[in-house]
DNA sequence: ATGAAAGCGCTAACAT
DNA sequence: ATGTTAGCGCTTTCAT
C-alpha cells in the first residue's frame, strides 16, 4: 500500500508538501497540487490514519457498547448512531456486550487500546469502578454508570404515567405490569414508578410480573400464559414492545380477545413495531433525538474533556394509540 | 494516558523489556516480569494498538458493510459476526451503506485509511471497479462484487424450490411471488428461478410483484392490498419474511383467511420471526453457518492474501413449517 | 537476561 | 512556496 513518501517521490516533491496538499494547509502552488493529486490518483493512495492518529490527532473512532443489535430497538438505535456519526466524520466500533460482564470489560480495554475518541454505552453489566478508570469521554444511554457520566434517556416516568392513563381511560380495572428484572439505579425503573403512582392516585393497585432479560421468548411466553390463566387481569402494561407481542400471541392461543377482554400497551415504539404491528398501543421513545443528544454531548466532551455537563438529559415520550387499547 | 516508556521508567527497565513482557516473548526473569506487571497495573496501562499496527502488525479491525441493521435479518447477522469476530480477537467497524453508493464509496476509503485487516460486504450499491481497487481481503455475502471475491450465500435456488413445493403440497393453484427489485448478477434471483422451475415442472405459472427495497412498508402494503383485491391468488411466496408479515396484515384487514383462502410462505427465518411469528411458514437461512464460513475465509485471506478460494460457497436452507401453509 | 537504536507513516515546528 | 528534521508509541534486529 502506497505511503506518503511514495507519493512525494513520484511527484518529485518533499513529504511535507504532500502532507500539505492532503490537509489543504499552508501555501501551495497550483502546479504542485496538480502533480501531487495526480500521483495520489495513480497509486490509489489513502493516508494511513493510524500514523496520523499516532501523532496525537483524533482517531475519529467511537466505541458503541450495547446489549445487542438483534433486538429491533437497539437495531434502530445503532443504525441511527451510525448514521449521525458518519455525517460528522466518525466511525463506530460496535460492541455487543450481551449480558456478559467479562466481555464488556474486555471491550473497554480494547477501546482504550484502540484510542477511540469516546464511548457511547447502553449496557449494564459492570460496576462503577471500571467505567471510572477508562478516562475517556463517555455518554450513557438509560443507565447509571458512574459519577460525571451523563445519562441520556427518554422520560421513563412520564411513559409509565401515560401507560396507566391509557389503560384507565380504556376502562380497565385489574392491572398487570410486565417488566424486565429491575436493577437498582436504572432509569428504566421509573416506568414502573410512573405507572404505580398514577394508579395510586386513583386508588388502584396492580400485579407485577418480572421476566429476566436473559430468558428466551419461549420461557417468557410460558410465564405470560400462566399469568393469563391464573389471574383476572384486564389491563396490561409491558415495559417493552416485544413482550407485548408475546402477550398478544398467548392471548390469541387462549382465545382471549384484545381489546375486548384485555387492554394492552407496550413500550418503545420502534419503526419496526409501527410498521409491522400498528395495532399495538405503545409509548414511543424518541430514538433519533436521544442519539442526537448523546452524540452532541459526546463530541463536546471530546473537544473539551473537562467541560461540565448535566447528569441527566430526559427526552419526551409519546403515546401512540393502536387497537389494543380502545 | 500512560505509554510504554512510562512503564519502563517506573519499573526501572528498558522499553524493550516492557515490550517483551507485554508480548510474552524472549527470556525474562520472574523479578522483572513482576515489576513490570506492577507498573502496568499502577498506571492502568493499555498498549497503544495504533502504534503497534503502525509497525506493520495487523490492526485486528474488520470492516462490515451492510445495507442496515434495523432489519432483523441483518441485525441477527451483525450480532453473529460481532460475536464470532470477538472470540477470534477482532473488532468490527460497522458500516450501514443503506442504498447510498456515495456513502459506501466513502466507507471503503475510510476502511482502507484505517488499515482494516479485511472486509465483509453484503451491500450492493457499487460497481465492480471500486471493490477491485481496494486491495484488501474481502468476502461477500449474497452479492457478486468482483472477480476473485468469494460469495457466501444460502442455497437460494433450493429455497425457491422448497417454497414452491410447500405451496403445491398445500393445494394452491394460483401463484404469486413477491420479490424485491431483481438486480442482475445477484444470487438472490435464484430464489425466483428455483420457484419458477419447480412450478414449471408441474405446468404451473405465477404472477410477479416487484417491490423496491427502498419503498416504505406502507407503500408495500398498499401494493399488496391492490394485488390481493385484483387477483385471484391462493399461494404466495415472499422472498423475505417482513413482506410476508405485510401480506398477513393486509389479508386480515380484507377478511381473507390464511391458510384457508391463501397459503403463504416467507424467506429468512430469523430468530426474531421464529420467536414472534412462529405461525409463518418460511425458508430459514443458516445465518450462523454463513457467518462462520465468511469469517473463516476472510481470516484465511488475511493470513495469506494470495490463497486461492472458490468463487461460491452455498449453504443449505431449511423449510420451517408454520400455520400459514397447511 | 537485558538494552540501544532504527524505523513504521505521518505531522509540525523550524528553516530557507 | 517548499524542504529538513524530530518525534508520536511501539516492535525488532543486533549487541552485550
XYZ file of C-alpha atoms (C1' of nucleotides) in Angstrom:
684
model
C 0.000 0.000 0.000
C 1.386 3.343 -1.066
C 2.765 5.714 1.542
C 3.128 9.436 1.647
C 6.789 9.055 0.757
C 5.911 7.125 -2.373
C 3.697 9.976 -3.454
C 6.412 12.500 -2.676
C 8.900 10.633 -4.823
C 6.517 10.121 -7.696
C 5.507 13.780 -7.667
C 9.074 14.920 -7.172
C 8.391 16.922 -4.017
C 9.060 16.556 -0.313
C 6.837 14.562 2.045
C 5.887 17.765 3.809
C 4.488 19.187 0.637
C 2.381 16.111 0.113
C 1.122 16.354 3.660
C 0.233 19.965 2.995
C -1.712 19.050 -0.083
C -3.588 16.329 1.730
C -4.520 18.595 4.581
C -5.001 21.628 2.390
C -2.770 23.669 4.591
C -0.074 26.320 4.123
C 0.669 27.804 0.752
C 0.929 25.611 -2.302
C 1.366 26.421 -5.959
C -1.281 25.099 -8.297
C 1.373 23.157 -10.165
C 2.490 21.164 -7.164
C -1.053 20.483 -6.125
C -1.870 19.037 -9.505
C 1.257 16.929 -9.558
C 0.586 15.559 -6.117
C -3.064 14.853 -6.801
C -2.074 13.036 -9.953
C 0.388 10.894 -8.046
C -2.242 10.120 -5.430
C -4.715 9.008 -8.057
C -2.140 6.910 -9.801
C -1.218 4.927 -6.712
C -4.760 4.930 -5.290
C -3.304 6.450 -2.166
C -5.095 6.554 1.172
C -3.383 8.339 4.060
C -2.708 5.940 6.897
C -4.949 7.136 9.671
C -3.086 5.047 12.215
C 0.038 7.073 11.615
C -1.950 10.250 11.692
C -3.610 9.421 14.958
C -0.315 8.383 16.439
C 0.823 11.950 16.002
C -1.719 12.853 18.637
C -4.670 13.569 16.389
C -8.086 12.149 16.975
C -8.843 8.644 15.714
C -12.405 9.543 14.750
C -13.408 6.210 16.178
C -16.274 5.895 18.657
C -16.939 2.772 20.673
C -20.593 1.803 20.993
C -21.394 -0.708 23.731
C -24.918 -2.113 23.752
C -26.600 -5.307 24.911
C -27.098 -6.444 21.319
C -28.358 -5.444 17.981
C -30.767 -8.207 17.006
C -33.401 -6.536 19.138
C -35.213 -4.034 16.889
C -34.926 -1.271 19.439
C -31.163 -1.397 19.634
C -31.015 -2.166 15.938
C -32.728 1.084 15.145
C -30.628 2.919 17.685
C -27.373 1.592 16.272
C -28.476 2.487 12.787
C -29.237 5.983 13.942
C -25.933 6.312 15.790
C -24.022 5.082 12.794
C -25.823 7.446 10.502
C -25.269 10.516 12.604
C -21.657 9.667 13.394
C -20.905 9.141 9.746
C -22.195 12.576 8.889
C -19.784 14.056 11.406
C -16.847 12.085 10.068
C -16.682 9.433 12.768
C -16.654 5.660 12.505
C -18.075 3.267 15.011
C -16.694 0.148 16.617
C -19.699 -1.925 17.588
C -19.543 -3.872 20.823
C -22.378 -6.227 21.719
C -21.875 -6.807 25.388
C -24.858 -9.094 25.825
C -25.152 -9.863 29.499
C -21.520 -10.865 29.768
C -19.518 -8.591 32.043
C -16.220 -10.215 31.147
C -16.829 -9.373 27.521
C -17.782 -5.830 28.357
C -14.642 -5.434 30.424
C -12.532 -6.807 27.572
C -14.179 -4.420 25.149
C -13.491 -1.488 27.406
C -9.805 -2.413 27.398
C -9.834 -2.824 23.631
C -11.444 0.536 23.124
C -8.784 2.127 25.257
C -6.077 0.289 23.359
C -7.549 1.486 20.094
C -7.599 5.031 21.393
C -11.191 5.660 20.436
C -12.146 9.293 20.883
C -15.160 8.416 23.013
C -17.707 5.832 24.065
C -21.470 5.507 23.974
C -22.566 2.906 26.483
C -26.000 1.389 26.950
C -25.169 -1.848 28.643
C -25.286 -2.531 32.334
C -23.146 -5.409 33.355
C -20.341 -3.576 35.003
C -19.762 -1.957 38.310
C -18.854 1.644 38.633
C -15.105 1.286 39.020
C -14.325 0.040 35.531
C -16.098 2.899 33.855
C -14.452 5.407 36.123
C -10.989 4.196 35.226
C -11.430 4.436 31.494
C -10.533 8.098 31.388
C -12.297 8.621 28.067
C -15.369 10.709 27.267
C -18.407 8.519 27.868
C -22.111 9.102 27.474
C -24.580 6.598 28.809
C -27.945 5.600 27.489
C -30.566 4.932 30.133
C -28.109 3.581 32.725
C -26.274 4.919 35.704
C -22.610 4.112 35.183
C -20.615 6.422 37.352
C -20.401 9.936 38.643
C -19.831 12.511 35.952
C -21.063 10.254 33.164
C -24.160 11.953 31.732
C -27.210 9.798 31.211
C -29.472 10.363 28.245
C -32.848 8.694 28.387
C -36.444 9.122 27.447
C -38.906 10.256 30.066
C -39.490 6.860 31.593
C -41.576 8.184 34.454
C -43.937 10.031 32.166
C -44.075 6.969 29.924
C -45.313 4.963 32.884
C -47.893 7.639 33.613
C -49.136 7.678 30.050
C -49.449 3.920 30.055
C -51.504 3.941 33.228
C -53.708 6.745 31.955
C -54.366 4.936 28.713
C -55.366 1.746 30.490
C -57.540 3.651 32.948
C -59.201 5.531 30.132
C -59.984 2.286 28.367
C -61.882 1.104 31.415
C -59.530 -1.474 32.827
C -59.891 -2.436 36.470
C -57.351 -5.163 37.164
C -53.857 -4.145 36.254
C -50.739 -6.066 35.466
C -47.285 -4.784 34.638
C -44.665 -6.952 32.990
C -41.092 -5.724 33.306
C -37.559 -6.999 32.973
C -35.665 -7.591 36.164
C -35.431 -4.238 37.873
C -31.883 -3.175 38.534
C -31.125 -0.657 41.181
C -30.206 2.752 39.835
C -31.639 2.066 36.405
C -33.694 4.931 34.993
C -35.878 2.248 33.483
C -37.394 1.602 36.878
C -39.125 4.923 36.510
C -41.530 3.346 34.032
C -42.764 1.220 36.858
C -42.898 4.107 39.309
C -44.783 6.375 36.952
C -47.283 3.617 36.350
C -47.679 2.865 40.019
C -48.044 6.493 41.100
C -50.705 7.195 38.537
C -52.730 4.168 39.551
C -52.273 5.025 43.218
C -53.851 8.424 42.660
C -56.979 6.609 41.577
C -56.606 4.088 44.380
C -55.779 1.263 42.071
C -53.138 -1.368 42.581
C -51.535 -3.805 40.208
C -49.635 -7.059 39.995
C -46.041 -7.298 38.891
C -44.511 -9.961 36.688
C -40.741 -9.829 36.297
C -39.187 -11.573 33.320
C -35.435 -11.725 33.212
C -33.890 -10.041 30.193
C -31.935 -13.179 29.506
C -34.944 -15.502 29.356
C -35.850 -16.822 25.920
C -39.132 -15.701 24.384
C -40.475 -19.223 24.827
C -39.961 -19.102 28.541
C -41.402 -15.639 28.748
C -44.397 -16.811 26.757
C -44.975 -19.636 29.181
C -44.897 -17.350 32.191
C -47.293 -14.987 30.487
C -49.662 -17.793 29.693
C -49.592 -18.926 33.293
C -50.339 -15.402 34.452
C -53.142 -15.009 31.943
C -54.760 -18.217 33.141
C -54.364 -17.663 36.829
C -55.257 -14.047 37.195
C -58.175 -11.944 36.340
C -56.468 -9.028 34.615
C -57.918 -6.705 32.016
C -55.191 -4.087 31.656
C -51.566 -4.976 30.907
C -48.553 -2.706 30.588
C -45.409 -4.290 29.143
C -42.284 -2.215 29.539
C -41.131 -3.285 26.094
C -42.998 -3.974 22.872
C -41.599 -7.417 22.199
C -43.062 -8.704 25.425
C -46.348 -7.132 24.394
C -46.205 -9.178 21.195
C -45.819 -12.265 23.320
C -48.918 -11.296 25.261
C -50.864 -10.920 22.020
C -49.630 -14.326 20.923
C -50.600 -16.063 24.144
C -53.932 -14.295 24.360
C -54.798 -15.408 20.862
C -53.986 -19.007 21.693
C -56.103 -18.863 24.815
C -58.981 -17.256 22.970
C -58.711 -14.078 24.990
C -59.711 -11.085 22.901
C -57.752 -7.862 22.787
C -59.014 -5.219 23.420
C -62.394 -6.686 24.334
C -61.238 -8.773 27.264
C -57.868 -7.204 27.908
C -56.334 -3.846 27.062
C -52.627 -3.893 26.284
C -49.924 -1.271 25.993
C -46.251 -1.661 25.173
C -43.136 0.488 25.310
C -40.521 1.592 22.776
C -42.487 2.268 19.602
C -39.724 1.435 17.168
C -40.234 1.994 13.487
C -40.407 -1.756 13.223
C -43.379 -2.002 15.553
C -45.075 0.958 13.929
C -44.728 -0.678 10.541
C -45.390 -4.280 11.318
C -47.574 -4.080 14.412
C -49.517 -0.872 14.114
C -52.282 -2.463 16.139
C -50.226 -2.183 19.319
C -50.703 0.827 21.543
C -47.312 1.856 22.822
C -45.114 4.561 24.283
C -42.646 5.797 21.705
C -39.106 6.653 22.690
C -37.634 9.396 20.506
C -34.659 7.353 19.331
C -33.358 9.886 16.846
C -33.446 12.678 19.423
C -31.811 10.509 22.034
C -28.997 9.733 19.643
C -28.601 13.349 18.568
C -28.332 14.344 22.204
C -25.803 11.641 23.019
C -23.579 12.443 20.087
C -23.807 16.122 20.745
C -22.701 15.688 24.342
C -20.022 13.198 23.420
C -18.469 15.475 20.846
C -18.489 18.304 23.348
C -16.598 16.156 25.811
C -14.200 15.078 23.106
C -13.464 18.669 22.237
C -13.030 19.561 25.848
C -12.597 16.720 28.317
C -13.242 18.987 31.235
C -16.463 20.550 30.037
C -19.249 20.450 32.569
C -22.398 18.582 31.593
C -25.634 17.820 33.376
C -26.103 14.438 34.994
C -29.338 13.718 33.182
C -30.921 14.583 29.888
C -34.522 13.457 29.650
C -36.350 13.449 26.337
C -40.134 13.381 25.955
C -42.058 10.240 25.020
C -45.251 9.982 23.045
C -48.326 7.796 23.278
C -49.130 6.009 20.053
C -52.646 4.707 20.137
C -53.373 1.479 18.329
C -56.210 -1.006 18.659
C -55.040 -2.852 21.729
C -56.496 -0.121 23.889
C -59.788 1.306 22.877
C -2.524 8.102 29.017
C 0.484 6.088 30.052
C 2.966 4.915 27.438
C 5.348 2.033 27.326
C 8.179 4.369 28.231
C 6.364 5.448 31.378
C 6.113 1.843 32.418
C 9.777 1.291 31.646
C 10.799 4.194 33.817
C 8.523 3.271 36.684
C 9.719 -0.322 36.607
C 13.331 0.724 36.150
C 13.893 -1.290 32.971
C 14.259 -0.552 29.270
C 11.324 -0.137 26.897
C 12.429 -3.267 25.122
C 11.976 -5.290 28.255
C 8.498 -3.931 28.792
C 7.607 -4.821 25.247
C 8.888 -8.308 25.871
C 6.743 -8.665 28.942
C 3.661 -7.439 27.142
C 4.153 -9.816 24.273
C 5.463 -12.621 26.456
C 8.458 -13.069 24.259
C 12.187 -13.773 24.722
C 13.645 -14.588 28.109
C 12.597 -12.646 31.165
C 13.401 -13.095 34.814
C 10.466 -13.515 37.154
C 11.555 -10.434 39.026
C 11.375 -8.139 36.032
C 8.041 -9.558 34.971
C 6.563 -8.834 38.374
C 7.965 -5.342 38.452
C 6.661 -4.552 35.009
C 3.237 -6.007 35.660
C 3.022 -3.983 38.840
C 3.865 -0.809 36.962
C 1.259 -1.604 34.322
C -1.416 -2.103 36.948
C -0.463 1.065 38.737
C -0.798 3.241 35.657
C -3.740 1.286 34.222
C -1.664 0.885 31.098
C -3.107 -0.186 27.740
C -0.663 -0.679 24.864
C -1.447 1.717 22.043
C -2.625 -0.526 19.269
C -2.256 2.253 16.727
C 1.484 2.322 17.344
C 1.599 -1.428 17.251
C -0.228 -1.658 13.972
C 1.938 1.043 12.505
C 4.879 -1.260 12.906
C 3.275 -3.466 10.303
C 1.223 -5.685 12.535
C -2.407 -6.424 11.962
C -4.983 -3.957 13.214
C -7.449 -6.689 14.171
C -10.129 -4.471 12.734
C -12.676 -5.803 10.256
C -14.968 -3.581 8.219
C -18.539 -4.816 7.878
C -20.591 -3.166 5.147
C -24.299 -3.975 5.099
C -27.469 -2.256 3.931
C -28.552 -1.620 7.515
C -29.043 -3.170 10.858
C -32.583 -2.242 11.811
C -33.832 -5.080 9.661
C -33.928 -8.168 11.905
C -32.130 -10.290 9.340
C -29.093 -8.073 9.176
C -29.424 -7.366 12.874
C -29.022 -11.014 13.660
C -26.231 -11.351 11.135
C -24.284 -8.426 12.578
C -24.716 -9.793 16.048
C -23.383 -13.129 14.899
C -20.456 -11.539 13.077
C -19.571 -9.459 16.077
C -19.770 -12.437 18.358
C -17.571 -14.662 16.266
C -15.052 -11.937 15.483
C -14.730 -11.089 19.150
C -13.888 -14.673 20.000
C -11.048 -14.546 17.495
C -9.723 -11.270 18.842
C -11.060 -8.979 16.142
C -13.149 -5.827 16.402
C -15.642 -4.627 13.885
C -16.245 -1.280 12.276
C -19.890 -1.227 11.296
C -20.844 0.484 8.061
C -24.503 0.846 7.148
C -24.394 1.619 3.497
C -28.139 1.848 3.035
C -28.793 2.327 -0.628
C -26.355 5.196 -0.892
C -23.416 4.450 -3.139
C -21.594 7.626 -2.232
C -21.640 6.582 1.379
C -20.442 3.105 0.542
C -17.604 4.535 -1.504
C -16.628 6.848 1.344
C -16.675 3.930 3.748
C -14.452 1.895 1.501
C -11.932 4.709 1.538
C -12.176 5.038 5.292
C -11.649 1.355 5.801
C -8.546 1.493 3.673
C -7.324 4.544 5.581
C -7.895 2.724 8.849
C -5.955 -0.237 7.546
C -8.588 -2.770 8.480
C -7.352 -6.313 8.033
C -10.321 -7.270 5.883
C -13.870 -6.536 4.833
C -17.171 -8.366 4.906
C -19.529 -6.813 2.383
C -23.214 -7.503 1.919
C -24.347 -4.331 0.232
C -24.792 -3.819 -3.448
C -24.643 -0.234 -4.457
C -21.276 -0.176 -6.088
C -19.876 -1.214 -9.396
C -17.127 -3.712 -9.673
C -14.231 -1.325 -10.094
C -14.251 0.175 -6.622
C -14.131 -3.190 -4.943
C -11.360 -4.337 -7.210
C -9.172 -1.405 -6.318
C -9.421 -1.851 -2.586
C -6.622 -4.383 -2.465
C -7.815 -5.809 0.854
C -9.188 -9.241 1.643
C -12.932 -9.133 1.018
C -15.677 -11.701 1.400
C -19.123 -11.003 0.041
C -22.478 -12.046 1.355
C -25.001 -12.946 -1.296
C -23.736 -10.444 -3.877
C -21.433 -10.531 -6.841
C -18.851 -7.828 -6.313
C -15.880 -8.640 -8.466
C -13.734 -11.444 -9.741
C -11.831 -13.238 -7.059
C -14.129 -12.060 -4.268
C -15.748 -15.185 -2.860
C -19.501 -15.117 -2.357
C -21.063 -16.847 0.592
C -24.798 -17.355 0.420
C -27.545 -19.716 1.340
C -28.935 -22.027 -1.277
C -31.328 -19.544 -2.804
C -32.299 -21.795 -5.684
C -33.213 -24.649 -3.415
C -35.052 -22.211 -1.171
C -37.203 -21.234 -4.141
C -37.823 -24.898 -4.882
C -38.848 -25.639 -1.310
C -41.212 -22.697 -1.308
C -42.903 -23.877 -4.496
C -43.148 -27.428 -3.235
C -44.707 -26.298 0.032
C -47.337 -24.226 -1.759
C -48.051 -27.025 -4.226
C -48.363 -29.531 -1.404
C -50.834 -27.282 0.364
C -53.071 -27.386 -2.683
C -52.567 -23.906 -4.100
C -53.391 -23.315 -7.745
C -52.839 -19.630 -8.414
C -49.379 -18.496 -7.508
C -47.896 -15.158 -6.720
C -44.313 -14.282 -5.882
C -43.369 -11.021 -4.233
C -39.730 -10.026 -4.542
C -37.509 -7.012 -4.201
C -36.274 -5.425 -7.387
C -34.186 -8.069 -9.087
C -30.656 -6.963 -9.729
C -28.591 -8.613 -12.377
C -25.909 -10.915 -11.012
C -27.491 -11.157 -7.593
C -27.591 -14.687 -6.182
C -30.926 -13.700 -4.692
C -32.512 -14.009 -8.104
C -32.088 -17.715 -7.714
C -34.981 -17.755 -5.266
C -37.186 -16.715 -8.107
C -35.669 -19.146 -10.562
C -35.959 -22.091 -8.201
C -39.579 -21.213 -7.601
C -40.322 -20.808 -11.279
C -38.583 -24.014 -12.359
C -40.380 -26.091 -9.797
C -43.764 -24.731 -10.811
C -42.906 -25.175 -14.471
C -42.299 -28.878 -13.959
C -45.897 -29.154 -12.867
C -47.016 -26.865 -15.664
C -47.915 -24.049 -13.349
C -47.209 -20.388 -13.843
C -47.261 -17.463 -11.467
C -47.518 -13.713 -11.259
C -44.671 -11.500 -10.151
C -44.934 -8.440 -7.938
C -41.737 -6.433 -7.539
C -41.428 -4.134 -4.544
C -38.419 -1.896 -4.431
C -36.181 -2.437 -1.428
C -36.352 1.257 -0.715
C -40.139 1.501 -0.575
C -41.629 2.058 2.845
C -43.719 -0.702 4.390
C -46.806 1.473 3.939
C -46.290 1.650 0.217
C -45.540 -2.016 0.023
C -48.683 -2.735 1.990
C -50.737 -0.711 -0.435
C -49.398 -2.558 -3.452
C -50.039 -5.851 -1.736
C -53.595 -4.866 -0.955
C -54.157 -3.899 -4.555
C -52.801 -7.224 -5.714
C -54.907 -9.131 -3.207
C -58.035 -7.381 -4.423
C -57.371 -7.621 -8.096
C -56.087 -11.112 -8.473
C -57.335 -14.488 -7.622
C -54.294 -15.948 -5.884
C -54.190 -18.681 -3.285
C -50.454 -19.305 -2.916
C -47.969 -16.534 -2.161
C -44.204 -16.712 -1.847
C -42.497 -13.648 -0.383
C -38.729 -13.605 -0.773
C -38.397 -12.088 2.692
C -40.335 -12.558 5.899
C -41.111 -8.927 6.558
C -43.041 -8.674 3.337
C -44.874 -11.820 4.370
C -45.915 -10.050 7.568
C -47.320 -7.280 5.436
C -49.343 -9.822 3.481
C -50.737 -11.235 6.717
C -51.641 -7.733 7.823
C -53.427 -6.827 4.601
C -55.179 -10.159 4.365
C -56.517 -9.741 7.861
C -57.882 -6.313 7.027
C -59.547 -7.629 3.906
C -61.031 -10.573 5.748
C -59.004 -13.046 3.727
C -58.163 -16.074 5.804
C -54.719 -17.645 5.920
C -54.257 -20.522 5.331
C -57.886 -21.241 4.394
C -58.096 -18.850 1.454
C -54.441 -18.254 0.804
C -51.284 -20.150 1.667
C -48.261 -18.036 2.446
C -44.537 -18.673 2.748
C -41.712 -16.295 3.582
C -37.937 -16.317 3.466
C -35.152 -15.788 6.016
C -36.405 -17.458 9.164
C -34.591 -15.232 11.613
C -34.727 -15.974 15.292
C -36.979 -12.966 15.571
C -39.564 -14.436 13.229
C -39.310 -17.829 14.843
C -39.953 -16.298 18.234
C -42.524 -13.672 17.451
C -44.201 -15.050 14.348
C -43.994 -18.804 14.654
C -47.186 -19.041 12.599
C -45.308 -18.112 9.436
C -44.012 -20.865 7.204
C -40.632 -19.814 5.937
C -37.295 -20.812 4.481
C -34.563 -20.453 7.055
C -31.155 -19.176 6.091
C -28.402 -20.613 8.284
C -27.090 -17.277 9.479
C -24.598 -18.652 11.969
C -23.096 -21.006 9.396
C -22.942 -18.275 6.789
C -21.064 -16.070 9.196
C -18.717 -18.843 10.271
C -17.924 -19.513 6.639
C -17.333 -15.861 5.829
C -15.054 -15.284 8.782
C -13.190 -18.483 8.111
C -12.500 -17.480 4.525
C -11.686 -13.921 5.457
C -9.125 -14.945 8.048
C -7.547 -17.290 5.528
C -7.178 -14.446 3.082
C -5.809 -12.215 5.808
C -3.188 -14.795 6.681
C -2.302 -15.282 3.055
C -3.521 -12.674 0.617
C -2.756 -14.914 -2.328
C -4.562 -18.002 -1.124
C -6.926 -19.474 -3.669
C -10.591 -19.697 -2.728
C -13.678 -20.871 -4.531
C -15.957 -18.323 -6.162
C -19.055 -19.548 -4.347
C -19.884 -21.148 -1.056
C -23.507 -22.220 -0.839
C -25.046 -23.243 2.465
C -28.208 -25.315 2.829
C -31.569 -23.797 3.746
C -34.360 -25.401 5.707
C -38.135 -25.300 5.449
C -39.801 -24.274 8.686
C -43.447 -25.173 8.601
C -45.876 -22.914 10.402
C -49.602 -22.457 10.079
C -49.659 -20.251 7.000
C -49.320 -23.334 4.827
C -51.270 -26.358 5.857
C 18.508 -11.727 30.700
C 18.508 -7.069 29.196
C 19.397 -2.690 26.396
C 20.341 0.651 22.346
C 18.827 2.197 18.202
C 16.344 2.247 13.973
C 12.080 2.666 11.791
C 6.678 2.084 10.795
C 3.809 6.680 8.092
C 2.634 10.735 9.254
C 2.640 15.882 11.090
C 4.560 20.146 12.713
C 7.948 23.218 14.105
C 11.671 25.393 12.108
C 14.361 26.611 8.339
C 15.308 28.593 3.577
C 6.495 28.112 -1.895
C 8.954 24.239 -0.415
C 12.297 21.282 2.338
C 14.691 19.296 6.792
C 14.098 17.200 10.876
C 12.336 15.374 15.001
C 9.097 12.611 17.138
C 4.214 10.126 18.140
C 4.450 4.683 20.860
C 5.642 0.683 19.682
C 8.469 -3.633 17.790
C 12.555 -5.618 16.288
C 17.148 -6.585 14.914
C 21.538 -6.509 16.844
C 24.568 -6.033 20.767
C 26.206 -7.155 25.313
